[in-house]
CSV table of C-alpha atoms in Angstrom, one decimal:
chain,number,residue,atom,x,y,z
A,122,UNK,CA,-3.7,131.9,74.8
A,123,UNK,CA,-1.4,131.6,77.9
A,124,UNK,CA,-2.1,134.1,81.1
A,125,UNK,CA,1.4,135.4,80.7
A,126,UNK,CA,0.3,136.1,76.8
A,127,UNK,CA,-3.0,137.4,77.9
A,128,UNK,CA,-1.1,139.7,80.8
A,129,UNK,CA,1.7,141.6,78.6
A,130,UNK,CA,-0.9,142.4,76.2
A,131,UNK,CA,-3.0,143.9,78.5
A,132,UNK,CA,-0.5,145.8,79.6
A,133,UNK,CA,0.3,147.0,76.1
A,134,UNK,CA,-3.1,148.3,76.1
A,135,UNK,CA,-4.3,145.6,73.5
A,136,UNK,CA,-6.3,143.4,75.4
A,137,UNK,CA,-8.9,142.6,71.9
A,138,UNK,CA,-10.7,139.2,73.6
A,139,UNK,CA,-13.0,141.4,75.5
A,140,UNK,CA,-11.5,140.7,79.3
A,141,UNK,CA,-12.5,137.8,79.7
A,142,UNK,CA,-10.1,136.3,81.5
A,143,UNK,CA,-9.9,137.6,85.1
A,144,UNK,CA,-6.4,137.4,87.0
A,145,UNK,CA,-8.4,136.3,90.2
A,146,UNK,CA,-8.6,133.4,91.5
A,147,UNK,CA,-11.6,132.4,93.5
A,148,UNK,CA,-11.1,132.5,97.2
A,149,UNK,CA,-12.2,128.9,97.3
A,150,UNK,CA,-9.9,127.3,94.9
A,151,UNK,CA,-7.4,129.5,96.1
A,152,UNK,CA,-7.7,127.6,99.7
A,153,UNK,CA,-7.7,124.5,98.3
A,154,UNK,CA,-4.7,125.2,96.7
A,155,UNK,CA,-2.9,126.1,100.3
A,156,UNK,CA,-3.8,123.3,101.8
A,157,UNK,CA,-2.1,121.3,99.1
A,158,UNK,CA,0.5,123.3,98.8
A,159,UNK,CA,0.9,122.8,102.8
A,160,UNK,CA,0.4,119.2,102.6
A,161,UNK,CA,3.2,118.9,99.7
A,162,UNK,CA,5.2,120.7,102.3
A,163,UNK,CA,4.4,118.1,104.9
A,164,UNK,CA,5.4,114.6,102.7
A,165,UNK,CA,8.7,116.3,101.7
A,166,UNK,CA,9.3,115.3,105.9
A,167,UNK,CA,7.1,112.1,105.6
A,168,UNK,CA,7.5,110.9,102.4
A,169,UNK,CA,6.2,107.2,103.3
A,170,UNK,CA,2.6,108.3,104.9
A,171,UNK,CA,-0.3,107.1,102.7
A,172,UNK,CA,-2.8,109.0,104.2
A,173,UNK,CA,-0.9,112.3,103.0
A,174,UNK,CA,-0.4,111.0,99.6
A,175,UNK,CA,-4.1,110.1,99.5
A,176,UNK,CA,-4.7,113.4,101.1
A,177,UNK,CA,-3.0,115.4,98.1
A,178,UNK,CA,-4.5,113.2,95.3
A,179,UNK,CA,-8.2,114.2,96.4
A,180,UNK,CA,-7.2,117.5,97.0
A,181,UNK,CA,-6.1,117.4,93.2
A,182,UNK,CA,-9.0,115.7,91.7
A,183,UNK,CA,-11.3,118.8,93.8
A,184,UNK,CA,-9.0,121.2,92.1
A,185,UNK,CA,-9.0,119.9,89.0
A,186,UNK,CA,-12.9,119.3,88.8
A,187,UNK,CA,-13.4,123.3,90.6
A,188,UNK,CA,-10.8,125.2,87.9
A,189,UNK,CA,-13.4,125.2,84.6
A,190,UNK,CA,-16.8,125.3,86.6
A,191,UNK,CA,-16.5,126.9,89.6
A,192,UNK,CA,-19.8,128.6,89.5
A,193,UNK,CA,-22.0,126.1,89.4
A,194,UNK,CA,-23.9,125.0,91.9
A,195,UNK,CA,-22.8,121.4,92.5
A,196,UNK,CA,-19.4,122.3,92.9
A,197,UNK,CA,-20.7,124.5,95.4
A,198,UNK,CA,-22.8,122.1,97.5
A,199,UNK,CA,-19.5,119.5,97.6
A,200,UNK,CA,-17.1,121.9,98.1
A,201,UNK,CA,-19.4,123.9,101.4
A,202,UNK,CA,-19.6,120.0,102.2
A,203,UNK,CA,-15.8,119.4,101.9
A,204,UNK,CA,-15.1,122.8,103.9
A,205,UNK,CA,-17.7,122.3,106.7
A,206,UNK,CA,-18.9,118.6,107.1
A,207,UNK,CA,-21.5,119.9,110.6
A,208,UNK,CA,-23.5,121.7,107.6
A,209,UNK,CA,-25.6,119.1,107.6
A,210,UNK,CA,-29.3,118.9,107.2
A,211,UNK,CA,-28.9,117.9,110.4
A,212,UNK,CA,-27.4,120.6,111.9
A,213,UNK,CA,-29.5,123.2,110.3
A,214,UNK,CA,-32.1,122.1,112.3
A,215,UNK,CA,-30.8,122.3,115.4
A,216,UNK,CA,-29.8,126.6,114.3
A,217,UNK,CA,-33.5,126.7,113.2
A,218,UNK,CA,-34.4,125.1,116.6
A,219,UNK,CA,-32.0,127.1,118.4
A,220,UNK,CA,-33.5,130.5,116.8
A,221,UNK,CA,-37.0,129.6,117.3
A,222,UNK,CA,-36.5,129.4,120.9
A,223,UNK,CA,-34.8,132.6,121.8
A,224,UNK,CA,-37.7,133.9,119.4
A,225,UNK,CA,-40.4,132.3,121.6
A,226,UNK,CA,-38.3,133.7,124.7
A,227,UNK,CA,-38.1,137.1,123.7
A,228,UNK,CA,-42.0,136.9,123.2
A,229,UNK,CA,-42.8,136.1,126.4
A,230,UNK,CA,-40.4,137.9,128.4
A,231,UNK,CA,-40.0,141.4,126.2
């Protein structure tokens, strides 16, 4: 069943599959999808830079792989990756180290 299909009959008021199908998109994907839509708008002006084309063809293969499974937690963990590379293990740290100080601080100086 298409979305248009789906959308006119719930409209008509006989929407029988149970609504499961939810005419959101995920905030996420829905990024992703600007980004490639922006980048598309960039190679129409460049239409010989690699890097743009390689650009857009990983951008596809995350949208592609996010569209079914988007709640899972792998997809997740690449895409927070993807996002916001400085999340690293790394990086966490130095917060935790960063909190635990004003913490120790705040305890001796009230």
């Amino acid at each position: 069943m298409e979305w248009d299909d789906w959308w006119a009959r719930r409209e008509e008021g006989n929407d029988d599959d149970g609504g499961g199908h939810s005419p959101r998109m995920d905030s996420r994907l829905a990024h992703l999808v600007e980004v490639k839509k922006s980048a598309l708008k960039r190679l129409y002006g460049q239409k010989h830079n690699r890097y743009l084309r390689r650009k857009i063809t990983e951008l596809n293969k995350h949208i592609d792989a996010m569209n079914g499974n988007s709640n899972t937690g792998k997809t997740w963990k690449i895409l927070k990756h993807l996002l916001d590379p400085s999340a690293t293990k790394t990086a966490a740290k130095a917060e935790i180290t960063k909190i635990r100080h004003k913490y120790i601080l705040q305890r001796k100086h009230p």
